[in-house]
mmCIF file of C-alpha atoms in Angstrom:
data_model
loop_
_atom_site.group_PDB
_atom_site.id
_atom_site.type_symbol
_atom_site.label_atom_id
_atom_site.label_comp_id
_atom_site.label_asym_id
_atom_site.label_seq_id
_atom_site.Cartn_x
_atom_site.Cartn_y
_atom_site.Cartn_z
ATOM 1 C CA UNK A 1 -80.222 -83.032 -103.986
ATOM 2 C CA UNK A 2 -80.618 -86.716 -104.682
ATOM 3 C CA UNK A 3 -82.939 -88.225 -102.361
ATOM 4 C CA UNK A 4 -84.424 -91.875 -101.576
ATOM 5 C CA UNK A 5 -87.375 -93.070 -99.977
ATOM 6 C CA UNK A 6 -88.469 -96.502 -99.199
ATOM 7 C CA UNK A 7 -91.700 -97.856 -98.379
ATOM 8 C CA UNK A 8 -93.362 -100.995 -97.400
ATOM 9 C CA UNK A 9 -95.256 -103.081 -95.096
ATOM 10 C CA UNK A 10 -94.007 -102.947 -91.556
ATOM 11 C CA UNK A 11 -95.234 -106.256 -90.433
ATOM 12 C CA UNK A 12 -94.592 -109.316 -92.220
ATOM 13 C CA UNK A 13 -95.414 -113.182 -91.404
ATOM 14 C CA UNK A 14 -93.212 -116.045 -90.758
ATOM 15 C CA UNK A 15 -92.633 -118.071 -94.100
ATOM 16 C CA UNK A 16 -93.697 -115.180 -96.162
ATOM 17 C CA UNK A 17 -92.326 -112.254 -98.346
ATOM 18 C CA UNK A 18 -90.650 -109.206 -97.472
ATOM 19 C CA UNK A 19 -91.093 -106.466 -100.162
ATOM 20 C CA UNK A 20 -89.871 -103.025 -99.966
ATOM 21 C CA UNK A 21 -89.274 -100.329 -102.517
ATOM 22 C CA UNK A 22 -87.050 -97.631 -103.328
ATOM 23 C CA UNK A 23 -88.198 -94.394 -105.017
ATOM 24 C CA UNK A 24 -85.340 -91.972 -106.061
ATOM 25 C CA UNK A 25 -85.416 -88.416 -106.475
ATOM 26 C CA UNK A 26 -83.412 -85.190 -107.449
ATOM 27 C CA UNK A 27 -81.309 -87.908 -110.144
ATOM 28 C CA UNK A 28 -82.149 -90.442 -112.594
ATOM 29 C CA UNK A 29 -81.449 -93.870 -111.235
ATOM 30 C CA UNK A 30 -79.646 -94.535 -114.601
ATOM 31 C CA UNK A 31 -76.525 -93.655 -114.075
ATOM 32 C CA UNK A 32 -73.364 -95.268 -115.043
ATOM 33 C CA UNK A 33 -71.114 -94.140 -112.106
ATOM 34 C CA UNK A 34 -74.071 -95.459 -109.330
ATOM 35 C CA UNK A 35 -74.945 -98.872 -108.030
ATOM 36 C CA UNK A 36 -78.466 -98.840 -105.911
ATOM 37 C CA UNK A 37 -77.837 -100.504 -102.244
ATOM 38 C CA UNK A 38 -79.859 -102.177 -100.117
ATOM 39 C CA UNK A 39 -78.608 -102.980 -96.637
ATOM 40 C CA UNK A 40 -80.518 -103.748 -93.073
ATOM 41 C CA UNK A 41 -79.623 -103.194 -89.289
ATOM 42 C CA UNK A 42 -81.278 -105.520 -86.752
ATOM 43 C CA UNK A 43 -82.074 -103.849 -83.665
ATOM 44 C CA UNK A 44 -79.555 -102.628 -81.387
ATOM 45 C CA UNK A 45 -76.777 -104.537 -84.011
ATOM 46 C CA UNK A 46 -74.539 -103.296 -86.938
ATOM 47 C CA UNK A 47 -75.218 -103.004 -90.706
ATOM 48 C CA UNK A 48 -75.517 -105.534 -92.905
ATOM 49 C CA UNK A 49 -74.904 -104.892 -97.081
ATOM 50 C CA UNK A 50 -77.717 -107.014 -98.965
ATOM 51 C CA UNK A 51 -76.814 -106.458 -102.228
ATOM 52 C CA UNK A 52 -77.074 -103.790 -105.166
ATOM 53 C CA UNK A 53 -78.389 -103.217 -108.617
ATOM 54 C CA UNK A 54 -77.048 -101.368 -111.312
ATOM 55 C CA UNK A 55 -80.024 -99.107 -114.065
ATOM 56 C CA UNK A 56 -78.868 -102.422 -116.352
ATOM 57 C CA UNK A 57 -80.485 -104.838 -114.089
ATOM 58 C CA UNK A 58 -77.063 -106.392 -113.283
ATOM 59 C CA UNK A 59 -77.295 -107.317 -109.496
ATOM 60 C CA UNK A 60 -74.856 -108.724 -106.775
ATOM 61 C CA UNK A 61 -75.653 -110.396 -103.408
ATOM 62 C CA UNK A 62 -74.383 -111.152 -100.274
ATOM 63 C CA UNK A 63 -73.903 -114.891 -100.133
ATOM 64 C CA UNK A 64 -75.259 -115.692 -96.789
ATOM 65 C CA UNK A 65 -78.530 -114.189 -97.936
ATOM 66 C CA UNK A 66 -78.312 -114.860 -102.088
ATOM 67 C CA UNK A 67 -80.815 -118.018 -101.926
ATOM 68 C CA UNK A 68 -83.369 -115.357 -100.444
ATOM 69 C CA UNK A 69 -82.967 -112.217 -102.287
ATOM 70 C CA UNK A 70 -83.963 -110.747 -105.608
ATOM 71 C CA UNK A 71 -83.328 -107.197 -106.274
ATOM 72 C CA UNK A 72 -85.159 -105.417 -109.103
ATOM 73 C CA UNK A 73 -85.173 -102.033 -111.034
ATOM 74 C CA UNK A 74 -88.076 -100.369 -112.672
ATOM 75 C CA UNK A 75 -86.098 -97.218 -114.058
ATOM 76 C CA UNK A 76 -89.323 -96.033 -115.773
ATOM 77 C CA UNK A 77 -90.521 -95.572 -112.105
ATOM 78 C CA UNK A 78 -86.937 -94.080 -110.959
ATOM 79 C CA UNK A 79 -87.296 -97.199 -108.364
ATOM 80 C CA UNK A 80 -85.709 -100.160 -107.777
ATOM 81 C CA UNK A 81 -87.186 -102.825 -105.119
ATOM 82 C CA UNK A 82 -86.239 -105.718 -102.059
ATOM 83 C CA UNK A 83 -87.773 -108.675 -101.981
ATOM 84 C CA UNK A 84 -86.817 -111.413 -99.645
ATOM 85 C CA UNK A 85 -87.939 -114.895 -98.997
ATOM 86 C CA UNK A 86 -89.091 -116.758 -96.427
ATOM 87 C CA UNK A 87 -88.406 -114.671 -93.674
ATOM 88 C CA UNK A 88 -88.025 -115.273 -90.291
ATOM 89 C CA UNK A 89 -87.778 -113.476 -86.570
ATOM 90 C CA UNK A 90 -83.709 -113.213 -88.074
ATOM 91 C CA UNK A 91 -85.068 -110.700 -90.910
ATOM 92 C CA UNK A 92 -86.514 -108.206 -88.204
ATOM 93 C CA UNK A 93 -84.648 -104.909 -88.914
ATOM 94 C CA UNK A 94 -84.603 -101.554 -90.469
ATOM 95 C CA UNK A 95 -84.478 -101.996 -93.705
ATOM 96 C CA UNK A 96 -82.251 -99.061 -95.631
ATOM 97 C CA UNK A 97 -81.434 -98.400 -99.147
ATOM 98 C CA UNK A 98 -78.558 -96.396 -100.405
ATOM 99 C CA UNK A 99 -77.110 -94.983 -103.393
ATOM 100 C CA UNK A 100 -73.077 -96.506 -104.145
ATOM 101 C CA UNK A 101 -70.704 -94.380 -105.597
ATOM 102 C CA UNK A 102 -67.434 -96.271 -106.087
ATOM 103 C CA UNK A 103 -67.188 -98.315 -103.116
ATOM 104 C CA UNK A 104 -69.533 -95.823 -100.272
ATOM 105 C CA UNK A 105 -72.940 -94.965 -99.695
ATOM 106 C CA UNK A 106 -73.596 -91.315 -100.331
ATOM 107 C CA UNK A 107 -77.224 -91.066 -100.208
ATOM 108 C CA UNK A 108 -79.729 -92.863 -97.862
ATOM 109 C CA UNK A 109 -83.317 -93.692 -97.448
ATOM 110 C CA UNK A 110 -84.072 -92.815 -93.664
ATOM 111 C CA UNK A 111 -85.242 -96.808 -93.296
ATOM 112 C CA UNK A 112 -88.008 -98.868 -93.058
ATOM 113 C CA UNK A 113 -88.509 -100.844 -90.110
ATOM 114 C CA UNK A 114 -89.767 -104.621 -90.873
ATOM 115 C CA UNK A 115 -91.114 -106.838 -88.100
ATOM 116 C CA UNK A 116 -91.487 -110.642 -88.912
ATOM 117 C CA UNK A 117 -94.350 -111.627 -86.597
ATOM 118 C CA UNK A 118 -97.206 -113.984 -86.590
ATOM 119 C CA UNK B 1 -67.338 -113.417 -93.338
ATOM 120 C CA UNK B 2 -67.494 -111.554 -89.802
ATOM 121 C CA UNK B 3 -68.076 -108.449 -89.377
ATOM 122 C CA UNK B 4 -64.760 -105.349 -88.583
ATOM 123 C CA UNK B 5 -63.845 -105.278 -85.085
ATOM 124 C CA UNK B 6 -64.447 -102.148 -83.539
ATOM 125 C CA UNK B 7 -64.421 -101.292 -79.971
ATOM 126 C CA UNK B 8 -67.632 -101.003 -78.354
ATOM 127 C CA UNK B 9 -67.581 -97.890 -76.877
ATOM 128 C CA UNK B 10 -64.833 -95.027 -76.902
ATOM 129 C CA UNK B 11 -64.606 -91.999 -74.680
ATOM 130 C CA UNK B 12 -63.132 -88.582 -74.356
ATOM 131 C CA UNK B 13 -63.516 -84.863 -73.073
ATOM 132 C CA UNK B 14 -64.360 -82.285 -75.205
ATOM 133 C CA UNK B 15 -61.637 -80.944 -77.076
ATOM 134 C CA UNK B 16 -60.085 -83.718 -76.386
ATOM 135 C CA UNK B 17 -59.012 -86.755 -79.513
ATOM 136 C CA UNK B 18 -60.055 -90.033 -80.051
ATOM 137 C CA UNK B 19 -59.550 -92.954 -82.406
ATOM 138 C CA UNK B 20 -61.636 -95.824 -83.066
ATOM 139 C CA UNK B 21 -59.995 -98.704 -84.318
ATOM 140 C CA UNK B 22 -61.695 -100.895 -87.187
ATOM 141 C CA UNK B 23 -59.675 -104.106 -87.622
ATOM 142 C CA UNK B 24 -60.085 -106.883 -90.492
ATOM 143 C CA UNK B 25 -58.063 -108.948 -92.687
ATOM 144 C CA UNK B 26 -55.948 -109.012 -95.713
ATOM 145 C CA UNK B 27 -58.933 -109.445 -97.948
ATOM 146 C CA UNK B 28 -60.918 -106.506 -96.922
ATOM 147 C CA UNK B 29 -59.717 -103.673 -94.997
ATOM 148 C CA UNK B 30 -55.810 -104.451 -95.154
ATOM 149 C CA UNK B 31 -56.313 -105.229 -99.161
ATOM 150 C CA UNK B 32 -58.083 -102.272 -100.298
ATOM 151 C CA UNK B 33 -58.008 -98.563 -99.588
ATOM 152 C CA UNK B 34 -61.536 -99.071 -99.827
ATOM 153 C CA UNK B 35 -62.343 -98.573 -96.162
ATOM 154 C CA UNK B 36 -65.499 -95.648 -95.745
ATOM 155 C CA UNK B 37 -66.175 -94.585 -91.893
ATOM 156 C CA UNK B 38 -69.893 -93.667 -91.157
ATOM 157 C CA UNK B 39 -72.234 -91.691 -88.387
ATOM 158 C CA UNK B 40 -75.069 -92.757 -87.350
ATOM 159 C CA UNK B 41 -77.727 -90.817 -84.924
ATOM 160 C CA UNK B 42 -79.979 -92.764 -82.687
ATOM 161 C CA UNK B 43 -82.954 -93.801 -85.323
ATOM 162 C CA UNK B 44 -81.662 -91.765 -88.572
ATOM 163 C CA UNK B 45 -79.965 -93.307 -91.197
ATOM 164 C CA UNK B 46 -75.877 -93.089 -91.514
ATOM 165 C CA UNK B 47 -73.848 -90.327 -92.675
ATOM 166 C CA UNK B 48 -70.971 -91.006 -95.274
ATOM 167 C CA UNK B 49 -68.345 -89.274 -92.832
ATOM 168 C CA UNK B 50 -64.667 -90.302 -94.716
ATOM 169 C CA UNK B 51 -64.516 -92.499 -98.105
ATOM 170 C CA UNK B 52 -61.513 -94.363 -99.199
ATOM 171 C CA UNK B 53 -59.796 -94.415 -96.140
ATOM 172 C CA UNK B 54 -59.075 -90.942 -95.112
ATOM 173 C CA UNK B 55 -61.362 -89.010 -97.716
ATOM 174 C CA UNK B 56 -63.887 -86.357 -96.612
ATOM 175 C CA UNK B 57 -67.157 -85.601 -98.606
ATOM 176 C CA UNK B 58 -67.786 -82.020 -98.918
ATOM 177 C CA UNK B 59 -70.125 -80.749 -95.655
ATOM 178 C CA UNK B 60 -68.043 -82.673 -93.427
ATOM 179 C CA UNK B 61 -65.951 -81.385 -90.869
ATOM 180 C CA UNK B 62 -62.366 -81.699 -90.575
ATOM 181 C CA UNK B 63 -62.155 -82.547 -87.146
ATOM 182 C CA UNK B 64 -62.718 -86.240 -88.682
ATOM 183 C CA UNK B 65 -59.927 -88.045 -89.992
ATOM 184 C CA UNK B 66 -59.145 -91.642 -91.641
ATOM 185 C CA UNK B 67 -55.869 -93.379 -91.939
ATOM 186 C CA UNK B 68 -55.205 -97.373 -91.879
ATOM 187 C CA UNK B 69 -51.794 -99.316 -91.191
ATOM 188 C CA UNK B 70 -51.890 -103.063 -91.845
ATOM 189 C CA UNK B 71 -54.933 -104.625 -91.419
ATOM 190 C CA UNK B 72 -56.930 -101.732 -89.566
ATOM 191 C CA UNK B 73 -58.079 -99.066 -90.256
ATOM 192 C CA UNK B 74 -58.665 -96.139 -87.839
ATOM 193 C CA UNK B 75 -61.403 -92.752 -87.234
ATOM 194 C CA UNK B 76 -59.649 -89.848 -85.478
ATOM 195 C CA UNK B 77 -62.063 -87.135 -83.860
ATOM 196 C CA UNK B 78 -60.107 -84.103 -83.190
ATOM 197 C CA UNK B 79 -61.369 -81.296 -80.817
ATOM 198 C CA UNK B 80 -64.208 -84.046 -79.535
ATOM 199 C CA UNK B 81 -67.654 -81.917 -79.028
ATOM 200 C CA UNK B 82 -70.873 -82.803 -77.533
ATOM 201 C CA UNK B 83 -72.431 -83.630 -80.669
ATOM 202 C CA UNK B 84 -69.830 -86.141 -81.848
ATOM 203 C CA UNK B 85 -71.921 -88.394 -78.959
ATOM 204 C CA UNK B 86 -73.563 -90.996 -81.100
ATOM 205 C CA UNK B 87 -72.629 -93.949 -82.939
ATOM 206 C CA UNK B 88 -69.681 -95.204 -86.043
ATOM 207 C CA UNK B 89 -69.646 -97.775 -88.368
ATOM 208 C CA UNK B 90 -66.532 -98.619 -90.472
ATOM 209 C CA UNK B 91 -67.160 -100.418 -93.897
ATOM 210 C CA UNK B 92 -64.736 -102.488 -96.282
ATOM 211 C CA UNK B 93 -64.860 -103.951 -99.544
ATOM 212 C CA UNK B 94 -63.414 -107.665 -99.228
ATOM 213 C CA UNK B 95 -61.788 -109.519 -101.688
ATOM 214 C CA UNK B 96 -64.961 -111.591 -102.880
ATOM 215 C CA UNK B 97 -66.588 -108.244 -104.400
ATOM 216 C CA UNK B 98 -69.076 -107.809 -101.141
ATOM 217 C CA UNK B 99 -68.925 -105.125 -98.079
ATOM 218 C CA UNK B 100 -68.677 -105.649 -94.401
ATOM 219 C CA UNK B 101 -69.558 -103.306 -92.031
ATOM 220 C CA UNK B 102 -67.726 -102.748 -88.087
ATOM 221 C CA UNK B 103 -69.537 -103.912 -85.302
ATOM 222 C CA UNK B 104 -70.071 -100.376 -84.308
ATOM 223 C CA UNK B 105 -68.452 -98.019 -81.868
ATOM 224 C CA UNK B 106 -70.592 -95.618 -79.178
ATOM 225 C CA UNK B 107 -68.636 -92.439 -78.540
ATOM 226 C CA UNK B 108 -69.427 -90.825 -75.171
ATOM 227 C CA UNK B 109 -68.125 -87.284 -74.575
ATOM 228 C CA UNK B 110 -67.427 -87.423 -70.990
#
């Protein structure tokens, strides 16, 4: 049973970083049919799609947050990682990623709730 | 791009059926049969529920159903039970290779 875990700081500053990671288990995050998600849900809203990686280190992101975002893969660690820009109050929001298979999320991290506050 | 419409809240009996509507445009949900419905529980992470449109992973019950017609797409609970109270989210791929998600539907089981 695949299964994915992220972890991270909770509680991040105006202006600064966000960084989250992703460890997979039960399956080797190089796999040819899967690209690794990473999506958000501010609170009490809908989801938003980030962007993915594939085990190649090919990545695509969502244009309204591309300037911001860099998603990486460390395959060696079965992980692959979030990191986002100067954040603001706009980036608070439980942070999920997600295994894609074609075009749907099969697997998912149970989230990681990020809080931009001074 | 905006997010799917969906209505906010939907409501039915139990044993009763409901749909939830998830309307886009031509270059997501009405282009592609690429439309995936999803379950979420208050504080848990969604639940793939249907996958290509009207798809259902292995697990799932088949009291949920997908179809789509134009330009939305649509989530039929049959034989509505008490546990079916908690939230949906449809997703699309769009024509510029990203996702959008529905603006999420509450379904109260009266």
């Amino acid at each position: 049973q695949v299964q994915l875990q992220e972890s991270g700081p909770g509680l991040v500053k105006p202006s600064q970083t966000l960084s989250l990671s992703c460890t997979v288990s039960g399956g080797s995050i190089i796999s040819e049919t899967h690209y690794w998600t990473w999506m958000r849900q501010r609170p009490g809203e809908g989801l938003e799609w980030i962007g993915y990686i594939y085990y190649s280190g090919t990545t695509y992101y969502n244009p309204s947050l591309k300037s911001r975002v860099i998603i990486s893969v460390d395959t060696s660690k079965n992980q692959f990682s979030l990191t986002l820009r100067s954040v603001t109050d706009a980036d608070t929001a439980v942070y999920y990623c997600a295994r894609q298979f074609f075009q749907y999320w099969d697997y998912w991290g149970q989230g990681n709730l990020v809080i931009v506050s001074s | 791009q905006s997010a799917l419409t969906q209505p906010a809240s939907v409501s039915g009996s139990p044993g009763q059926s409901i749909t939830i509507s998830c309307t886009g445009t031509s270059s997501d949900v009405g282009g592609y049969n690429f439309v995936s419905w999803y379950q979420q529980h208050p504080g848990k992470a969604p639940k793939l529920i249907i996958y290509e449109v009207t798809k259902r992973p292995s697990g799932v019950s088949d009291r949920f159903s997908g179809s789509k017609y134009g330009n939305t797409a649509s989530l039929t609970i049959s034989g509505l039970q008490a546990e079916d109270e908690v939230d949906y989210y449809c997703s699309s791929y769009t024509s510029t290779a990203t996702y959008l998600f529905g603006t999420g539907t509450k379904v109260t089981v009266l």
